[in-house]
Short mmCIF file of N, CA and C in Angstrom, two decimals:
data_model
loop_
_atom_site.label_atom_id
_atom_site.label_comp_id
_atom_site.label_asym_id
_atom_site.label_seq_id
_atom_site.Cartn_x
_atom_site.Cartn_y
_atom_site.Cartn_z
N MET A 27 193.93 99.68 210.41
CA MET A 27 194.53 100.91 209.94
C MET A 27 193.41 101.94 209.70
N ASN A 28 193.61 103.13 210.20
CA ASN A 28 192.66 104.22 210.02
C ASN A 28 193.01 104.99 208.75
N THR A 29 192.09 105.00 207.79
CA THR A 29 192.36 105.68 206.51
C THR A 29 191.65 107.02 206.42
N GLN A 30 191.06 107.48 207.52
CA GLN A 30 190.36 108.75 207.50
C GLN A 30 191.37 109.90 207.40
N PHE A 31 191.06 110.84 206.52
CA PHE A 31 191.94 111.99 206.32
C PHE A 31 191.84 112.93 207.52
N ASP A 32 192.98 113.33 208.05
CA ASP A 32 193.04 114.27 209.18
C ASP A 32 193.61 115.58 208.67
N VAL A 33 192.75 116.55 208.46
CA VAL A 33 193.15 117.81 207.86
C VAL A 33 194.17 118.55 208.72
N ASN A 34 194.04 118.48 210.03
CA ASN A 34 195.00 119.16 210.90
C ASN A 34 196.40 118.57 210.77
N THR A 35 196.49 117.26 210.74
CA THR A 35 197.79 116.61 210.57
C THR A 35 198.40 117.01 209.23
N TYR A 36 197.59 117.02 208.19
CA TYR A 36 198.07 117.42 206.87
C TYR A 36 198.70 118.81 206.90
N TRP A 37 197.98 119.80 207.46
CA TRP A 37 198.49 121.17 207.45
C TRP A 37 199.64 121.37 208.43
N PHE A 38 199.63 120.65 209.56
CA PHE A 38 200.78 120.73 210.46
C PHE A 38 202.04 120.25 209.74
N GLN A 39 201.94 119.12 209.05
CA GLN A 39 203.10 118.59 208.35
C GLN A 39 203.50 119.47 207.17
N ARG A 40 202.52 119.89 206.39
CA ARG A 40 202.83 120.72 205.22
C ARG A 40 203.33 122.09 205.63
N GLY A 41 202.86 122.60 206.75
CA GLY A 41 203.27 123.91 207.24
C GLY A 41 204.74 124.02 207.57
N ARG A 42 205.38 122.90 207.79
CA ARG A 42 206.80 122.92 208.12
C ARG A 42 207.68 123.28 206.92
N HIS A 43 207.17 123.07 205.70
CA HIS A 43 207.99 123.30 204.51
C HIS A 43 207.29 124.12 203.43
N TYR A 44 206.08 124.56 203.69
CA TYR A 44 205.28 125.23 202.67
C TYR A 44 205.92 126.51 202.17
N ASP A 45 206.60 127.25 203.04
CA ASP A 45 207.23 128.50 202.61
C ASP A 45 208.29 128.24 201.55
N GLN A 46 208.97 127.10 201.62
CA GLN A 46 210.00 126.78 200.64
C GLN A 46 209.39 126.35 199.31
N GLU A 47 208.32 125.58 199.35
CA GLU A 47 207.72 125.10 198.10
C GLU A 47 207.04 126.23 197.34
N THR A 48 206.50 127.21 198.01
CA THR A 48 205.78 128.28 197.32
C THR A 48 206.72 129.28 196.64
N ARG A 49 207.95 129.31 197.01
CA ARG A 49 208.90 130.22 196.36
C ARG A 49 209.13 129.86 194.89
N LEU A 50 208.79 128.65 194.52
CA LEU A 50 209.02 128.18 193.16
C LEU A 50 208.01 128.74 192.17
N ALA A 51 206.90 129.25 192.64
CA ALA A 51 205.81 129.67 191.75
C ALA A 51 205.62 131.19 191.78
N GLY A 52 206.69 131.95 191.74
CA GLY A 52 206.65 133.40 191.88
C GLY A 52 205.74 134.12 190.90
N ASP A 53 205.83 133.80 189.62
CA ASP A 53 205.00 134.48 188.62
C ASP A 53 203.52 134.22 188.86
N TYR A 54 203.20 132.99 189.15
CA TYR A 54 201.81 132.64 189.42
C TYR A 54 201.29 133.42 190.63
N HIS A 55 202.10 133.50 191.68
CA HIS A 55 201.68 134.19 192.89
C HIS A 55 201.50 135.69 192.65
N ARG A 56 202.36 136.30 191.89
CA ARG A 56 202.20 137.73 191.59
C ARG A 56 200.90 137.97 190.82
N LEU A 57 200.56 137.11 189.90
CA LEU A 57 199.31 137.22 189.16
C LEU A 57 198.11 137.02 190.10
N GLN A 58 198.20 136.05 190.97
CA GLN A 58 197.15 135.79 191.94
C GLN A 58 196.96 136.99 192.88
N GLU A 59 198.03 137.56 193.36
CA GLU A 59 197.96 138.72 194.25
C GLU A 59 197.35 139.92 193.54
N SER A 60 197.74 140.16 192.31
CA SER A 60 197.21 141.26 191.53
C SER A 60 195.70 141.09 191.33
N PHE A 61 195.29 139.89 190.99
CA PHE A 61 193.87 139.59 190.80
C PHE A 61 193.09 139.85 192.08
N LEU A 62 193.60 139.38 193.21
CA LEU A 62 192.94 139.56 194.49
C LEU A 62 192.78 141.05 194.81
N LEU A 63 193.84 141.82 194.66
CA LEU A 63 193.77 143.25 194.96
C LEU A 63 192.82 143.97 194.02
N ASP A 64 192.84 143.62 192.75
CA ASP A 64 191.90 144.23 191.80
C ASP A 64 190.46 143.99 192.23
N LEU A 65 190.15 142.76 192.59
CA LEU A 65 188.79 142.44 193.03
C LEU A 65 188.40 143.21 194.28
N MET A 66 189.30 143.27 195.23
CA MET A 66 188.99 143.95 196.48
C MET A 66 188.82 145.45 196.26
N GLN A 67 189.64 146.04 195.42
CA GLN A 67 189.54 147.47 195.16
C GLN A 67 188.31 147.80 194.32
N GLN A 68 187.95 146.96 193.38
CA GLN A 68 186.76 147.20 192.56
C GLN A 68 185.48 147.03 193.37
N GLY A 69 185.53 146.23 194.43
CA GLY A 69 184.37 146.03 195.27
C GLY A 69 184.02 147.25 196.09
N ARG A 70 184.94 148.15 196.22
CA ARG A 70 184.75 149.40 196.94
C ARG A 70 184.21 149.21 198.36
N VAL A 71 184.58 148.10 198.97
CA VAL A 71 184.22 147.85 200.36
C VAL A 71 185.34 148.44 201.22
N PRO A 72 185.00 149.25 202.20
CA PRO A 72 186.06 149.82 203.03
C PRO A 72 186.80 148.72 203.79
N MET A 73 188.08 148.71 203.66
CA MET A 73 188.90 147.69 204.30
C MET A 73 189.42 148.22 205.62
N GLN A 74 188.56 148.20 206.62
CA GLN A 74 188.95 148.66 207.95
C GLN A 74 189.45 147.51 208.80
N ARG A 75 188.80 146.37 208.65
CA ARG A 75 189.18 145.16 209.38
C ARG A 75 189.15 144.00 208.41
N VAL A 76 190.23 143.22 208.42
CA VAL A 76 190.34 142.07 207.52
C VAL A 76 190.68 140.85 208.36
N LEU A 77 189.97 139.75 208.11
CA LEU A 77 190.26 138.48 208.75
C LEU A 77 190.73 137.52 207.67
N GLU A 78 191.94 137.04 207.82
CA GLU A 78 192.48 136.08 206.85
C GLU A 78 192.54 134.71 207.52
N LEU A 79 191.81 133.78 206.95
CA LEU A 79 191.78 132.42 207.47
C LEU A 79 192.79 131.57 206.72
N GLY A 80 193.73 131.02 207.44
CA GLY A 80 194.77 130.20 206.80
C GLY A 80 195.82 131.06 206.14
N CYS A 81 196.49 131.89 206.92
CA CYS A 81 197.44 132.85 206.36
C CYS A 81 198.73 132.21 205.85
N GLY A 82 198.98 130.96 206.24
CA GLY A 82 200.22 130.32 205.78
C GLY A 82 201.43 131.11 206.24
N PHE A 83 202.39 131.29 205.34
CA PHE A 83 203.59 132.00 205.76
C PHE A 83 203.49 133.50 205.55
N GLY A 84 202.29 134.00 205.21
CA GLY A 84 202.06 135.44 205.21
C GLY A 84 202.19 136.15 203.88
N ARG A 85 202.27 135.40 202.79
CA ARG A 85 202.44 136.02 201.48
C ARG A 85 201.30 136.98 201.17
N VAL A 86 200.07 136.51 201.23
CA VAL A 86 198.91 137.35 200.94
C VAL A 86 198.70 138.36 202.08
N THR A 87 199.00 137.97 203.28
CA THR A 87 198.87 138.87 204.43
C THR A 87 199.66 140.14 204.21
N LYS A 88 200.89 139.99 203.76
CA LYS A 88 201.76 141.15 203.54
C LYS A 88 201.23 142.02 202.40
N VAL A 89 200.73 141.39 201.34
CA VAL A 89 200.15 142.14 200.23
C VAL A 89 198.97 142.97 200.72
N LEU A 90 198.11 142.37 201.53
CA LEU A 90 196.96 143.09 202.07
C LEU A 90 197.40 144.23 202.99
N ALA A 91 198.37 143.96 203.85
CA ALA A 91 198.83 144.99 204.79
C ALA A 91 199.43 146.18 204.07
N GLU A 92 200.14 145.93 202.99
CA GLU A 92 200.75 147.02 202.23
C GLU A 92 199.74 147.77 201.37
N ALA A 93 198.72 147.08 200.89
CA ALA A 93 197.71 147.71 200.04
C ALA A 93 196.67 148.48 200.85
N PHE A 94 196.39 148.01 202.05
CA PHE A 94 195.38 148.62 202.90
C PHE A 94 196.02 149.00 204.24
N VAL A 95 196.87 150.00 204.21
CA VAL A 95 197.66 150.37 205.39
C VAL A 95 196.80 150.82 206.56
N GLY A 96 195.59 151.28 206.31
CA GLY A 96 194.71 151.71 207.39
C GLY A 96 193.89 150.58 207.98
N ALA A 97 193.99 149.41 207.42
CA ALA A 97 193.20 148.27 207.89
C ALA A 97 193.89 147.57 209.05
N ARG A 98 193.08 147.01 209.94
CA ARG A 98 193.60 146.12 210.98
C ARG A 98 193.38 144.70 210.48
N ILE A 99 194.47 143.97 210.33
CA ILE A 99 194.41 142.62 209.76
C ILE A 99 194.68 141.59 210.85
N THR A 100 193.78 140.63 210.97
CA THR A 100 193.98 139.50 211.85
C THR A 100 194.19 138.29 210.96
N ALA A 101 195.34 137.65 211.11
CA ALA A 101 195.71 136.51 210.27
C ALA A 101 195.79 135.27 211.15
N LEU A 102 195.02 134.26 210.78
CA LEU A 102 194.94 133.03 211.56
C LEU A 102 195.54 131.87 210.79
N ASP A 103 196.17 130.95 211.53
CA ASP A 103 196.65 129.71 210.93
C ASP A 103 196.76 128.65 212.00
N LEU A 104 196.65 127.41 211.59
CA LEU A 104 196.73 126.26 212.47
C LEU A 104 198.18 125.98 212.89
N SER A 105 199.11 126.18 211.98
CA SER A 105 200.49 125.75 212.16
C SER A 105 201.34 126.79 212.88
N PRO A 106 201.93 126.43 214.02
CA PRO A 106 202.84 127.36 214.69
C PRO A 106 204.04 127.73 213.83
N GLU A 107 204.51 126.76 213.03
CA GLU A 107 205.65 127.05 212.15
C GLU A 107 205.28 128.10 211.10
N GLN A 108 204.08 127.96 210.53
CA GLN A 108 203.63 128.93 209.53
C GLN A 108 203.46 130.31 210.16
N LEU A 109 202.91 130.38 211.33
CA LEU A 109 202.75 131.68 212.00
C LEU A 109 204.09 132.33 212.27
N GLU A 110 205.07 131.54 212.63
CA GLU A 110 206.41 132.10 212.86
C GLU A 110 207.01 132.60 211.56
N HIS A 111 206.86 131.85 210.46
CA HIS A 111 207.31 132.31 209.15
C HIS A 111 206.61 133.62 208.80
N ALA A 112 205.31 133.65 209.02
CA ALA A 112 204.51 134.84 208.66
C ALA A 112 204.95 136.06 209.46
N ARG A 113 205.20 135.88 210.72
CA ARG A 113 205.67 137.01 211.55
C ARG A 113 206.98 137.57 211.01
N ARG A 114 207.88 136.68 210.64
CA ARG A 114 209.17 137.14 210.09
C ARG A 114 208.98 137.79 208.73
N TYR A 115 208.19 137.15 207.87
CA TYR A 115 207.97 137.66 206.51
C TYR A 115 207.28 139.02 206.51
N CYS A 116 206.40 139.23 207.47
CA CYS A 116 205.62 140.48 207.53
C CYS A 116 206.19 141.47 208.55
N ALA A 117 207.41 141.24 209.00
CA ALA A 117 208.02 142.17 209.95
C ALA A 117 207.98 143.58 209.35
N GLY A 118 207.62 144.52 210.17
CA GLY A 118 207.53 145.90 209.69
C GLY A 118 206.11 146.31 209.32
N CYS A 119 205.21 145.37 209.18
CA CYS A 119 203.80 145.68 208.91
C CYS A 119 203.08 145.71 210.26
N SER A 120 202.90 146.89 210.78
CA SER A 120 202.37 147.03 212.14
C SER A 120 200.86 146.82 212.23
N ASN A 121 200.19 146.67 211.11
CA ASN A 121 198.73 146.53 211.12
C ASN A 121 198.27 145.08 211.07
N ILE A 122 199.17 144.14 211.39
CA ILE A 122 198.83 142.71 211.36
C ILE A 122 198.94 142.12 212.75
N GLN A 123 197.96 141.32 213.11
CA GLN A 123 198.00 140.53 214.34
C GLN A 123 197.88 139.07 213.93
N PHE A 124 198.84 138.25 214.32
CA PHE A 124 198.82 136.82 214.01
C PHE A 124 198.33 136.04 215.22
N GLU A 125 197.46 135.06 214.97
CA GLU A 125 196.91 134.24 216.04
C GLU A 125 196.80 132.79 215.56
N PRO A 126 197.07 131.83 216.46
CA PRO A 126 196.82 130.42 216.11
C PRO A 126 195.34 130.13 216.17
N TYR A 127 194.87 129.29 215.28
CA TYR A 127 193.47 128.91 215.31
C TYR A 127 193.26 127.61 214.57
N ASP A 128 192.50 126.72 215.18
CA ASP A 128 192.11 125.45 214.59
C ASP A 128 190.70 125.64 214.02
N PHE A 129 190.60 125.77 212.72
CA PHE A 129 189.33 126.05 212.05
C PHE A 129 188.29 124.95 212.26
N TYR A 130 188.74 123.76 212.51
CA TYR A 130 187.85 122.61 212.56
C TYR A 130 187.39 122.28 213.97
N SER A 131 187.85 123.03 214.96
CA SER A 131 187.48 122.72 216.34
C SER A 131 186.10 123.24 216.70
N GLY A 132 185.64 124.27 216.02
CA GLY A 132 184.36 124.89 216.37
C GLY A 132 184.47 125.88 217.50
N SER A 133 185.65 126.06 218.02
CA SER A 133 185.87 127.02 219.10
C SER A 133 186.06 128.42 218.52
N PRO A 134 185.69 129.46 219.28
CA PRO A 134 185.94 130.82 218.79
C PRO A 134 187.44 131.07 218.66
N PRO A 135 187.87 131.88 217.69
CA PRO A 135 189.31 132.06 217.46
C PRO A 135 190.03 132.81 218.56
N PHE A 136 189.34 133.58 219.36
CA PHE A 136 190.05 134.38 220.39
C PHE A 136 189.48 134.12 221.76
#
């Protein structure tokens, strides 16, 4: 029996239901999003291009797209199911490009 942890298998399996499980923690997520935006805005770094690694179903992606409307956002995720959720969740945000990417392969994302 192989007991080695396979991170890709974990995220592929979790990606099928992650959007449903995260809906339960709404208050926590709003606090997390507010904290993230505060940090980014206080850093005064121009947000022209943003790369999000592991976008999941797009919760943070949408927050970024709405806060930085002039930014071009590239959101990557391993799970095709998560990318499909993210595309639906972020519909109407024209500044986002979603792409599949395996972070552990060592291959360039595009």
